XYZ file of C-alpha atoms in Angstrom:
762
model
C 5.925 43.558 -112.311
C 6.925 41.624 -115.433
C 10.603 41.647 -116.504
C 9.965 43.572 -119.730
C 7.833 46.148 -117.945
C 10.390 46.600 -115.175
C 13.291 47.015 -117.620
C 11.332 49.516 -119.683
C 10.463 51.583 -116.602
C 14.041 51.482 -115.330
C 15.502 52.613 -118.668
C 12.944 55.394 -118.990
C 13.557 56.703 -115.481
C 17.310 56.499 -116.093
C 16.840 58.650 -119.197
C 14.786 61.111 -117.154
C 17.650 61.449 -114.689
C 20.277 61.596 -117.429
C 18.622 64.557 -119.134
C 19.160 66.869 -116.141
C 22.918 67.502 -116.429
C 22.890 67.835 -120.214
C 23.910 71.328 -121.189
C 22.872 71.158 -124.830
C 19.216 72.066 -125.237
C 19.121 70.355 -128.641
C 20.380 67.096 -127.154
C 17.783 67.311 -124.442
C 14.984 67.756 -126.940
C 16.343 64.929 -129.094
C 16.456 62.547 -126.105
C 12.899 63.414 -125.062
C 11.649 62.826 -128.614
C 13.417 59.455 -128.861
C 11.921 58.275 -125.557
C 8.468 59.372 -126.742
C 8.761 57.409 -129.989
C 10.000 54.318 -128.130
C 7.035 54.641 -125.777
C 4.636 54.466 -128.712
C 6.427 51.392 -130.034
C 6.256 49.738 -126.581
C 2.498 50.340 -126.324
C 1.874 48.752 -129.744
C 4.124 45.812 -128.859
C 2.299 45.359 -125.556
C -1.049 45.172 -127.344
C 0.307 42.578 -129.793
C 1.918 40.456 -127.059
C -0.750 40.521 -124.336
C -3.797 40.729 -126.647
C -6.252 42.574 -124.378
C -9.956 41.937 -124.983
C -10.459 45.623 -125.775
C -7.611 46.895 -127.930
C -9.146 50.162 -129.142
C -8.391 52.094 -125.893
C -4.735 51.087 -126.035
C -4.389 52.020 -129.678
C -5.954 55.400 -128.872
C -3.494 55.828 -126.022
C -0.680 54.953 -128.425
C -2.036 57.537 -130.885
C -2.239 60.201 -128.175
C 1.262 59.474 -126.943
C 2.352 59.521 -130.580
C 0.945 63.031 -130.918
C 3.005 64.133 -127.946
C 6.097 62.442 -129.338
C 5.454 64.110 -132.673
C 5.115 67.427 -130.855
C 8.506 66.832 -129.218
C 10.105 66.154 -132.608
C 8.479 69.216 -134.183
C 9.443 71.370 -131.211
C 13.086 70.339 -131.582
C 13.006 71.119 -135.306
C 11.236 74.464 -134.913
C 13.396 75.682 -132.052
C 16.828 74.289 -132.897
C 16.767 73.861 -136.669
C 14.508 76.700 -137.751
C 15.462 78.878 -134.790
C 11.877 80.010 -134.254
C 10.124 80.626 -130.955
C 6.713 81.509 -132.385
C 3.613 80.593 -130.398
C 1.623 78.681 -131.339
C 3.919 76.554 -133.463
C 3.160 73.404 -135.403
C 4.352 71.454 -132.337
C 1.575 72.979 -130.227
C -1.057 71.636 -132.620
C 0.321 68.111 -132.127
C 0.409 68.579 -128.355
C -3.148 69.912 -128.186
C -4.454 67.119 -130.436
C -3.049 64.564 -127.975
C -5.454 65.613 -125.179
C -8.787 64.577 -126.759
C -7.263 61.383 -128.181
C -5.862 60.363 -124.785
C -9.127 61.317 -123.039
C -11.036 59.160 -125.527
C -8.787 56.189 -124.784
C -9.215 56.617 -121.004
C -12.986 56.936 -121.436
C -13.143 53.623 -123.304
C -11.049 51.932 -120.611
C -13.392 53.109 -117.846
C -16.569 51.639 -119.331
C -18.724 49.660 -119.141
C -18.713 49.363 -115.357
C -21.345 48.345 -112.872
C -24.186 50.832 -113.014
C -23.798 52.032 -109.442
C -19.993 52.006 -109.460
C -19.930 53.839 -112.797
C -22.230 56.581 -111.498
C -20.197 57.027 -108.314
C -16.926 57.097 -110.240
C -18.291 59.741 -112.593
C -19.524 61.899 -109.712
C -16.143 61.683 -107.965
C -14.436 62.616 -111.220
C -16.749 65.609 -111.730
C -16.110 66.815 -108.178
C -12.341 66.745 -108.797
C -12.719 68.281 -112.267
C -14.851 71.156 -110.983
C -12.318 72.052 -108.307
C -9.312 71.672 -110.579
C -11.079 73.623 -113.313
C -11.666 76.524 -110.940
C -7.989 76.578 -109.866
C -6.784 76.440 -113.438
C -9.287 79.109 -114.467
C -8.132 81.507 -111.787
C -4.385 81.055 -112.321
C -3.991 80.082 -115.958
C -7.097 80.072 -118.132
C -8.518 83.492 -117.251
C -5.134 85.301 -117.474
C -4.394 83.662 -120.839
C -7.824 84.348 -122.238
C -7.908 87.970 -121.109
C -4.329 88.781 -122.199
C -4.785 91.924 -124.333
C -1.543 91.355 -126.217
C -2.361 87.838 -127.433
C -4.110 87.019 -130.669
C -7.261 84.882 -130.676
C -5.288 81.857 -131.874
C -2.683 82.314 -129.142
C -5.366 82.609 -126.506
C -7.265 79.524 -127.772
C -4.120 77.385 -127.826
C -2.993 78.729 -124.448
C -6.355 77.861 -122.888
C -6.395 74.426 -124.577
C -3.561 73.127 -122.367
C -5.220 73.614 -118.942
C -8.612 72.596 -120.346
C -6.985 69.416 -121.687
C -5.503 68.778 -118.248
C -8.961 69.043 -116.666
C -10.414 66.602 -119.195
C -7.590 64.115 -118.644
C -7.855 64.322 -114.860
C -11.619 63.795 -115.061
C -11.232 60.634 -117.126
C -8.316 59.436 -115.026
C -10.215 59.755 -111.716
C -13.205 58.015 -113.286
C -11.027 55.182 -114.538
C -9.175 54.638 -111.266
C -12.432 54.605 -109.304
C -14.491 52.448 -111.657
C -11.858 49.772 -112.252
C -9.678 47.542 -110.139
C -6.261 49.125 -109.782
C -4.078 46.659 -111.615
C -0.367 47.451 -112.008
C -0.997 48.533 -115.606
C -3.652 51.044 -114.528
C -1.472 52.343 -111.707
C 1.366 52.959 -114.158
C -1.026 54.700 -116.556
C -2.303 56.899 -113.747
C 1.223 57.726 -112.589
C 2.151 58.814 -116.121
C -0.818 61.145 -116.477
C -0.237 62.516 -112.981
C 3.302 63.442 -113.932
C 2.013 65.125 -117.110
C -0.390 67.220 -115.034
C 2.417 68.294 -112.692
C 4.670 69.124 -115.636
C 1.924 71.152 -117.326
C 1.185 73.109 -114.161
C 4.875 73.856 -113.561
C 5.351 74.890 -117.184
C 2.444 77.312 -117.010
C 3.505 78.458 -113.552
C 6.734 79.683 -115.110
C 4.869 82.884 -115.853
C 4.600 83.470 -112.095
C 7.923 81.976 -110.934
C 10.994 83.733 -112.369
C 13.352 81.055 -111.034
C 11.445 78.347 -112.930
C 11.092 80.471 -116.037
C 14.878 81.027 -116.095
C 15.570 77.320 -116.695
C 12.544 75.354 -117.944
C 14.871 72.401 -118.493
C 14.389 71.577 -114.805
C 11.002 70.056 -115.613
C 12.213 68.009 -118.596
C 12.442 64.788 -116.484
C 8.720 65.170 -115.888
C 8.143 64.917 -119.654
C 10.267 61.788 -120.022
C 8.975 59.872 -116.948
C 5.355 59.642 -118.249
C 6.599 58.021 -121.455
C 8.374 55.390 -119.351
C 5.276 54.783 -117.225
C 2.998 54.340 -120.245
C 5.414 51.965 -121.955
C 5.791 49.911 -118.756
C 1.988 49.796 -118.367
C 1.522 48.395 -121.878
C 4.255 45.785 -121.418
C 2.895 44.593 -118.058
C 0.830 41.357 -118.282
C -2.020 42.946 -116.299
C -2.785 45.250 -119.232
C -4.685 42.335 -120.822
C -7.420 42.719 -118.213
C -7.036 46.405 -117.396
C -10.441 48.003 -117.728
C -12.278 44.663 -117.717
C -12.576 44.253 -113.953
C -15.105 46.605 -112.312
C -14.172 47.759 -108.834
C -17.516 46.487 -107.523
C -21.220 47.199 -107.556
C -20.620 50.424 -105.674
C -17.733 52.586 -104.521
C -17.554 52.514 -100.730
C -17.086 55.838 -99.030
C -14.058 54.872 -96.994
C -12.411 57.312 -94.585
C -9.677 57.975 -97.148
C -12.168 58.647 -99.935
C -14.307 60.917 -97.752
C -11.225 62.826 -96.640
C -10.105 63.224 -100.261
C -13.501 64.481 -101.480
C -13.808 66.787 -98.479
C -10.340 68.187 -99.125
C -11.181 68.758 -102.798
C -14.411 70.543 -101.855
C -12.587 72.772 -99.368
C -10.363 74.131 -102.134
C -13.107 76.605 -103.101
C -13.433 78.436 -99.773
C -9.664 78.084 -99.252
C -9.044 79.913 -102.545
C -11.213 82.848 -101.480
C -9.537 82.915 -98.051
C -6.021 82.949 -99.547
C -6.926 85.759 -101.941
C -8.404 87.773 -99.061
C -5.272 87.292 -96.931
C -2.975 88.257 -99.812
C -5.127 91.283 -100.616
C -5.514 90.363 -104.291
C -8.798 90.715 -106.193
C -11.297 88.089 -105.133
C -12.767 85.634 -107.641
C -16.034 85.397 -105.739
C -18.198 85.040 -108.831
C -16.052 82.245 -110.244
C -16.088 80.423 -106.890
C -19.874 80.715 -106.658
C -20.321 79.454 -110.221
C -18.083 76.455 -109.472
C -19.759 75.847 -106.096
C -23.218 75.306 -107.611
C -22.357 72.178 -109.644
C -19.930 71.025 -106.953
C -22.670 71.092 -104.301
C -24.965 69.256 -106.722
C -22.397 66.540 -107.361
C -21.701 66.086 -103.645
C -25.438 65.974 -102.919
C -25.984 63.295 -105.569
C -23.087 61.326 -104.105
C -24.597 61.517 -100.628
C -28.074 60.605 -101.878
C -26.601 57.576 -103.618
C -24.877 56.604 -100.403
C -28.075 56.948 -98.357
C -30.014 54.898 -100.923
C -27.353 52.207 -100.908
C -27.276 52.066 -97.117
C -31.053 51.709 -97.028
C -30.884 48.904 -99.600
C -28.135 47.191 -97.630
C -30.222 47.420 -94.468
C -33.121 45.741 -96.300
C -30.780 43.097 -97.690
C -29.311 42.392 -94.262
C -32.791 42.081 -92.777
C -33.675 39.614 -95.540
C -30.460 37.637 -95.037
C -31.108 37.469 -91.306
C -34.301 35.524 -92.018
C -33.189 33.524 -95.071
C -31.077 30.450 -95.606
C -28.250 31.450 -97.959
C -28.042 28.064 -99.710
C -31.660 27.245 -100.502
C -33.335 30.659 -100.327
C -35.838 29.301 -97.819
C -36.653 30.931 -94.525
C -34.252 30.029 -91.737
C -34.807 28.774 -88.216
C -35.136 32.285 -86.796
C -37.969 33.149 -89.145
C -39.651 29.769 -88.643
C -39.610 30.332 -84.892
C -41.421 33.643 -85.396
C -43.962 31.896 -87.621
C -44.596 29.278 -84.947
C -45.059 31.921 -82.287
C -47.556 33.656 -84.538
C -49.470 30.407 -85.022
C -49.481 29.808 -81.275
C -50.561 33.277 -80.188
C -52.077 34.916 -83.255
C -50.955 38.227 -84.759
C -52.121 40.232 -81.760
C -51.123 39.821 -78.160
C -53.626 37.747 -76.287
C -55.205 36.361 -79.444
C -56.295 32.726 -79.253
C -53.920 30.097 -80.641
C -54.887 28.970 -84.100
C -52.749 25.835 -83.945
C -50.373 24.329 -86.456
C -48.508 21.155 -87.290
C -44.729 21.223 -87.431
C -43.039 18.605 -89.596
C -39.320 18.264 -89.032
C -37.742 16.652 -92.097
C -34.327 15.003 -92.131
C -32.539 13.777 -95.257
C -31.351 10.243 -94.582
C -27.677 9.403 -95.105
C -26.887 12.940 -96.203
C -23.483 12.827 -94.510
C -22.458 9.885 -96.692
C -23.637 11.650 -99.859
C -21.861 14.868 -98.914
C -18.657 13.080 -98.016
C -18.580 10.691 -100.965
C -20.002 12.761 -103.848
C -18.611 16.094 -102.648
C -19.875 19.317 -101.097
C -21.091 20.712 -104.410
C -23.369 17.725 -105.048
C -24.528 17.892 -101.444
C -25.486 21.549 -101.854
C -27.327 20.807 -105.104
C -29.200 18.011 -103.359
C -30.270 20.308 -100.524
C -31.600 22.852 -103.022
C -33.483 20.102 -104.868
C -34.957 18.787 -101.601
C -36.020 22.328 -100.706
C -37.821 22.636 -104.044
C -39.823 19.450 -103.500
C -40.744 20.458 -99.971
C -42.058 23.807 -101.214
C -44.240 21.950 -103.710
C -45.450 19.584 -100.990
C -46.264 22.388 -98.551
C -48.595 24.108 -101.049
C -49.645 27.703 -100.545
C -50.764 27.196 -96.939
C -47.439 25.867 -95.664
C -44.092 27.416 -94.768
C -40.802 25.646 -95.499
C -37.568 26.560 -93.732
C -34.083 25.119 -93.563
C -32.928 24.666 -89.997
C -29.329 23.801 -90.786
C -27.452 20.829 -92.185
C -29.897 18.363 -93.745
C -32.815 19.373 -91.496
C -35.875 21.218 -92.795
C -39.043 22.424 -91.097
C -42.490 22.453 -92.677
C -45.095 24.465 -90.775
C -48.727 23.775 -91.656
C -50.902 26.480 -90.063
C -54.407 25.416 -89.129
C -53.612 21.679 -89.056
C -54.538 20.567 -85.535
C -55.303 16.899 -86.142
C -52.492 14.431 -85.552
C -53.994 12.095 -88.129
C -54.100 14.845 -90.749
C -50.535 15.907 -89.947
C -49.246 12.337 -90.351
C -51.134 12.037 -93.659
C -49.418 15.178 -94.912
C -46.069 13.729 -93.803
C -46.740 10.522 -95.761
C -47.704 12.567 -98.815
C -44.421 14.462 -98.566
C -42.413 11.235 -98.343
C -44.079 9.917 -101.495
C -42.681 12.880 -103.433
C -39.191 11.590 -102.717
C -39.721 8.229 -104.413
C -38.362 9.738 -107.633
C -34.539 10.105 -107.720
C -32.862 13.484 -108.082
C -30.877 14.252 -111.210
C -27.922 16.371 -110.097
C -25.745 17.143 -113.101
C -24.268 13.829 -114.214
C -25.235 12.035 -111.009
C -28.596 10.465 -110.167
C -29.202 10.303 -106.422
C -32.041 8.563 -104.626
C -32.684 9.701 -101.086
C -35.214 9.029 -98.397
C -36.460 11.367 -95.712
C -37.598 10.894 -92.154
C -40.300 13.131 -90.698
C -41.057 13.948 -87.094
C -44.485 15.465 -86.401
C -45.455 17.725 -83.486
C -48.660 19.716 -82.982
C -49.153 23.141 -81.488
C -50.517 23.821 -78.967
C -51.210 20.140 -78.078
C -47.535 19.109 -77.807
C -46.018 22.449 -76.841
C -47.104 25.958 -75.982
C -44.057 27.808 -77.351
C -41.906 27.609 -80.443
C -38.739 26.366 -78.764
C -40.496 23.452 -77.101
C -42.351 22.562 -80.290
C -39.110 22.426 -82.291
C -37.495 20.301 -79.599
C -40.356 17.823 -79.574
C -40.488 17.637 -83.339
C -36.783 16.791 -83.186
C -37.515 14.005 -80.695
C -40.179 12.683 -83.068
C -37.679 12.843 -85.956
C -35.211 10.709 -84.000
C -37.974 8.191 -83.366
C -39.008 8.261 -87.029
C -35.518 7.219 -88.075
C -35.963 4.006 -86.086
C -39.180 3.092 -87.903
C -39.684 1.358 -91.208
C -42.046 4.037 -92.570
C -39.758 6.841 -91.287
C -42.698 8.892 -89.917
C -43.409 9.452 -86.230
C -45.872 11.592 -84.300
C -44.490 12.989 -81.055
C -45.376 11.115 -77.882
C -44.121 11.800 -74.375
C -42.531 8.377 -73.987
C -40.138 9.248 -76.819
C -38.325 11.706 -74.566
C -36.264 8.984 -72.885
C -35.876 6.648 -75.843
C -32.896 8.363 -77.405
C -31.387 9.876 -74.286
C -28.293 7.688 -74.505
C -27.553 8.441 -78.157
C -25.110 11.392 -77.689
C -23.205 9.481 -74.996
C -23.046 6.310 -77.072
C -21.750 8.119 -80.145
C -18.987 9.736 -78.124
C -17.944 6.273 -76.868
C -18.375 4.201 -80.038
C -14.861 4.622 -81.453
C -13.174 3.677 -78.207
C -15.675 0.828 -77.722
C -14.601 -0.721 -81.033
C -10.942 -0.371 -80.078
C -11.638 -2.091 -76.728
C -13.657 -4.900 -78.402
C -16.866 -3.952 -76.639
C -18.579 -4.011 -80.035
C -19.027 -7.731 -80.709
C -20.608 -9.870 -83.398
C -23.329 -12.473 -82.866
C -24.400 -14.877 -85.571
C -27.741 -16.276 -86.755
C -27.900 -19.367 -88.982
C -29.424 -19.479 -92.465
C -30.921 -22.844 -93.425
C -31.522 -24.297 -96.889
C -35.205 -25.266 -96.681
C -35.191 -28.191 -99.119
C -32.421 -30.065 -97.266
C -32.341 -28.595 -93.763
C -28.614 -27.915 -94.191
C -27.068 -24.741 -92.762
C -25.719 -22.677 -95.662
C -24.309 -19.772 -93.708
C -24.616 -17.390 -90.782
C -25.481 -13.689 -90.706
C -23.304 -11.403 -88.598
C -25.323 -9.162 -86.266
C -23.588 -6.425 -84.305
C -24.017 -5.986 -80.539
C -22.468 -3.617 -78.000
C -21.472 -5.104 -74.676
C -21.588 -1.792 -72.820
C -19.914 -1.764 -69.366
C -22.742 0.334 -67.859
C -25.847 -0.343 -69.941
C -25.332 -4.013 -70.689
C -25.873 -5.673 -74.048
C -27.210 -3.134 -76.550
C -28.903 -4.184 -79.765
C -28.171 -2.547 -83.134
C -31.175 -0.190 -82.962
C -29.608 1.502 -79.944
C -26.576 2.796 -81.869
C -26.470 1.808 -85.572
C -29.001 4.435 -86.831
C -27.195 7.143 -84.883
C -23.863 5.931 -86.274
C -25.309 6.321 -89.789
C -26.373 9.889 -89.034
C -23.048 10.900 -87.485
C -20.756 9.355 -90.092
C -19.368 6.602 -87.820
C -21.100 3.839 -89.744
C -18.194 3.290 -92.135
C -15.788 2.495 -89.309
C -18.447 0.322 -87.676
C -19.070 -1.661 -90.878
C -15.354 -2.318 -91.370
C -15.042 -3.354 -87.727
C -17.887 -5.867 -88.086
C -16.436 -7.172 -91.359
C -13.028 -7.710 -89.775
C -14.438 -9.478 -86.700
C -16.688 -11.651 -88.845
C -13.908 -12.804 -91.177
C -11.608 -13.390 -88.210
C -14.246 -15.718 -86.725
C -14.763 -17.478 -90.068
C -10.998 -18.104 -90.157
C -11.146 -19.684 -86.685
C -13.967 -21.971 -87.759
C -11.994 -23.019 -90.863
C -8.964 -23.708 -88.722
C -11.187 -25.947 -86.575
C -12.269 -27.922 -89.618
C -15.655 -26.299 -90.287
C -16.277 -24.015 -93.265
C -19.179 -21.655 -92.578
C -20.049 -18.900 -95.093
C -20.673 -15.556 -93.376
C -22.935 -12.631 -94.248
C -22.378 -8.958 -93.340
C -24.749 -6.008 -93.744
C -23.445 -2.934 -95.539
C -24.082 0.757 -95.081
C -24.950 3.077 -97.941
C -21.596 4.764 -97.401
C -19.862 1.564 -98.484
C -21.692 1.631 -101.822
C -20.599 5.234 -102.354
C -17.028 4.694 -101.173
C -14.573 4.100 -104.045
C -12.101 2.506 -101.580
C -14.517 -0.060 -100.151
C -13.750 -2.819 -102.669
C -10.066 -2.630 -101.749
C -11.018 -2.705 -98.059
C -12.940 -5.959 -98.623
C -10.120 -7.458 -100.686
C -7.536 -6.662 -98.012
C -9.765 -8.064 -95.253
C -10.236 -11.343 -97.162
C -6.490 -11.606 -97.808
C -5.654 -10.750 -94.206
C -7.827 -13.569 -92.836
C -7.246 -15.921 -95.796
C -10.938 -16.386 -96.494
C -12.080 -17.152 -100.060
C -14.332 -14.413 -101.451
C -17.016 -17.014 -102.202
C -17.426 -17.573 -98.450
C -18.479 -13.946 -97.857
C -21.956 -12.557 -98.513
C -22.622 -8.814 -98.385
C -26.171 -7.544 -97.896
C -27.564 -4.227 -99.099
C -31.067 -2.798 -98.878
C -33.171 -1.649 -101.808
C -32.916 1.976 -100.674
C -29.126 1.781 -100.545
C -28.906 0.392 -104.063
C -31.122 3.177 -105.406
C -29.389 6.090 -103.673
C -26.971 6.500 -106.575
C -27.704 3.683 -109.047
C -24.682 4.388 -111.234
C -22.198 4.392 -108.343
C -23.919 1.417 -106.670
C -23.705 -0.606 -109.878
C -19.999 0.197 -110.172
C -19.148 -0.866 -106.605
C -21.391 -3.939 -106.613
C -19.958 -4.970 -109.966
C -16.428 -4.764 -108.576
C -17.463 -6.851 -105.538
C -19.084 -9.401 -107.828
C -15.870 -9.663 -109.869
C -14.030 -10.204 -106.595
C -16.198 -13.280 -106.083
C -18.302 -12.020 -103.158
C -21.952 -13.141 -102.937
C -24.331 -10.170 -103.007
C -27.885 -10.089 -101.687
C -30.705 -7.608 -101.147
C -31.874 -7.351 -97.550
C -35.378 -6.348 -96.362
C -36.822 -6.797 -99.856
C -40.307 -5.340 -100.215
C -39.822 -2.340 -97.908
C -38.316 0.004 -100.524
C -39.527 1.587 -103.714
C -37.637 -0.457 -106.289
C -39.029 -3.159 -108.525
C -37.649 -6.656 -108.802
C -36.960 -5.970 -112.491
C -34.712 -3.044 -111.512
C -32.775 -5.161 -109.031
C -31.928 -7.687 -111.754
C -29.685 -5.009 -113.265
C -27.517 -5.308 -110.166
C -25.168 -8.300 -109.745
C -27.139 -9.701 -106.782
C -27.808 -13.407 -106.342
C -30.221 -13.510 -103.419
C -33.242 -11.648 -102.079
C -34.087 -11.614 -98.400
C -37.834 -11.079 -97.944
C -38.568 -8.729 -95.058
C -39.838 -10.338 -91.873
C -43.003 -8.228 -91.932
C -44.292 -10.294 -94.886
C -43.049 -13.657 -93.588
C -44.665 -13.120 -90.173
C -48.124 -12.910 -91.787
C -47.599 -15.816 -94.137
C -50.097 -18.144 -92.395
C -52.863 -15.716 -91.509
C -52.703 -12.918 -94.106
C -53.611 -13.597 -97.720
C -51.861 -10.443 -98.948
C -48.562 -11.388 -97.274
C -48.799 -14.942 -98.603
C -49.435 -13.650 -102.115
C -46.463 -11.273 -101.922
C -44.111 -14.026 -100.729
C -45.364 -16.557 -103.288
C -45.138 -14.155 -106.237
C -41.694 -12.960 -105.162
C -40.394 -16.547 -104.903
C -41.785 -17.479 -108.303
C -40.592 -14.376 -110.109
C -37.160 -14.543 -108.468
C -36.752 -18.145 -109.525
C -37.477 -17.229 -113.157
C -34.899 -14.435 -112.904
C -32.260 -16.734 -111.454
C -32.362 -15.287 -107.928
C -32.533 -17.301 -104.713
C -34.953 -16.134 -101.977
C -34.149 -16.143 -98.252
C -37.065 -15.583 -95.859
C -36.352 -13.663 -92.649
C -38.389 -13.858 -89.476
C -39.309 -17.585 -89.549
C -40.703 -18.119 -86.057
C -42.137 -21.646 -86.251
C -42.093 -24.899 -88.174
C -45.426 -24.230 -89.887
C -44.045 -21.084 -91.535
C -40.926 -23.005 -92.561
C -43.029 -25.741 -94.200
C -45.220 -23.173 -95.976
C -42.051 -21.636 -97.430
C -40.942 -25.113 -98.464
C -44.173 -25.610 -100.358
C -43.642 -22.277 -102.148
C -40.152 -23.308 -103.249
C -38.278 -20.745 -101.117
C -34.531 -21.367 -101.045
C -33.540 -20.602 -97.443
C -34.840 -19.230 -94.155
C -33.621 -17.696 -90.936
C -35.385 -16.693 -87.762
C -35.959 -17.505 -84.102
C -37.767 -20.726 -85.082
C -34.479 -22.045 -86.432
C -31.953 -20.354 -84.201
C -31.578 -17.091 -82.305
C -28.541 -14.854 -82.764
C -25.804 -16.058 -80.437
C -22.108 -15.706 -79.755
C -19.570 -17.381 -82.007
C -18.585 -20.070 -79.477
C -22.150 -21.437 -79.455
C -22.602 -21.556 -83.213
C -21.099 -25.040 -83.848
C -23.463 -26.673 -81.332
C -26.447 -24.733 -82.727
C -25.627 -25.806 -86.286
C -25.353 -29.426 -85.223
C -28.781 -29.229 -83.544
C -30.361 -27.637 -86.637
C -28.911 -30.192 -89.025
C -30.115 -32.980 -86.748
C -33.720 -31.769 -86.493
C -34.647 -29.784 -89.622
C -33.765 -32.251 -92.442
C -36.279 -34.782 -91.147
C -38.896 -32.052 -90.687
C -38.724 -30.695 -94.226
C -38.739 -34.198 -95.773
C -42.074 -35.022 -94.171
C -45.176 -34.080 -96.142
C -46.951 -32.334 -93.291
C -49.986 -30.361 -94.485
C -49.857 -26.707 -93.488
C -53.006 -25.403 -91.799
C -53.727 -21.772 -92.601
C -55.488 -19.759 -89.913
C -57.126 -17.264 -92.251
């Protein structure tokens, strides 16, 4: 509770206590009137200070409280100045006017609410009002109205008080149910509750001689509400009081059910008490009140049943739906597969289907680097493209993480299924625009057929997953399930659990392969290639663990380990009098990691290697994943002085013109084109045009996969800058590199200087 609100409440309650021992009735009335006026001032001040969005309800409450305060002032004047005890007096008119004004203010505070919550709150309020109205009718309203000695005006004013109480209670219950119970609302409710108690005790004075003898005993109950209302207006929560619905529906908790049941039982309890006391029964009144009460309770129960039915439908939908993308989930996809395998009826023949398991490549890096929100947006965007690709005949589901399933009923041909997979991959050539970030992603697809590859849904999903793992090892990222795949990736989980400790124990080593300048035959550098000297499985190549490390998020640590080992070896060679530039392959995570440039700088400083002696290689797909972020990181590396190159050029979707926007200096043509240089016109044309265009753009071209001298000489004739491959030197350990370089620089210079005609075989 705020300091001002707490002080106001404390002072008001202190005044309520202080009024009890006062003997002077005039002083009592004066004190009550002063507290009432101060309460009005506090409400107005609270509105000005806290500036609630809806001010009209508070001003109406201030007006209503002002009417009561005015009534207190007039009562003191009439009774103690004029010496009159007439009923009704001018004070009664002020008191009675306060009820509709206050009810209006409470009504404005309680709306607008959620449609369901508002209806439930109103029904609860009507249930309470009906019961309270009956009690007040029996004990106060009916006796006042039927009093033969009272004039019509006296009876109307006398009835107005209990009727006003019913109206206020109705609005108060509605407000407290339809809105969140902030401290301001609780204080408001407490004030009106005290007024109701005070009113009932005042009117009960006609039945209780002890109370009638000294009505001053209830004066604290007139002062305390003023304090509560003032404290409510001065509390900071009044700014949002009435603006926060309690929810879409009011839950029937045990407490609420008990309260409504207790309220409903007042009717039969009233009849029972009258029967026990032997007083005239109000059976007609109870029956009249019971009719609307039963209707209100019935409507409340019907609303509850409807809501429970809707919740059951919603839960059933959620049980089969992915919450993030809105697609079907794995449970529903499994049912769809079973239907495709066995038909809608038991014993029906299998209709067959193709299951395409789709994995978003490098999603862990995107999620970790760009944030969970961007990752979620990407998954929703991927889901949208898959739905488009599946057409009306397909079913798309999210299986968890970055994995999706596409079920194509009726597709029983492996060739057709693979064609559909290729079509789906082509849709992902266009980058995704996610807010202010542009993200390019690739997908891998594993294909399995039912019933050819599996006779049940679980087995089909498992085999599609095996095919997906195999697809991630392929250049086209599409694989059709084959039985021999089952053992290919069996070691992957074990290897990933051992990779961190293997790096710490130096089992992960670096081999090097020379790069040769074709025009001179001089070695211009070596590429670092990672190997794992496993104690049980022997020497493992990169394909055995690098793709899995990319999927599991271990690739960043692996890249930094290779970089550190490579620079350490370069430092040893420099110490031995031989400067050999080194090249290291990067992961996409490095391009998305804002700390990577500092990691490279520290590694160079640690091993005292000039930045110009380090080359970092990225693939086309990496550079296009997030072009803006890639350009930022590559630009910082270029400013550091590091040589940048594009590896496996020709296997991605980018154009050479796009790559010129990046600060790269070299292109490495993929071995698949170089291998066909002598016997495939298309490959030769691709290599020749790439070399020529790159030269005009100021880029040097390195050819990978040079297996023989004839290919080397053909590259020489095309003007290619450098080459690497088994025909020049196989990857080997660091201790053998000096001897290998000497052998290359002894043999190759003479070879490339000779004008040997190249014989094409095609």
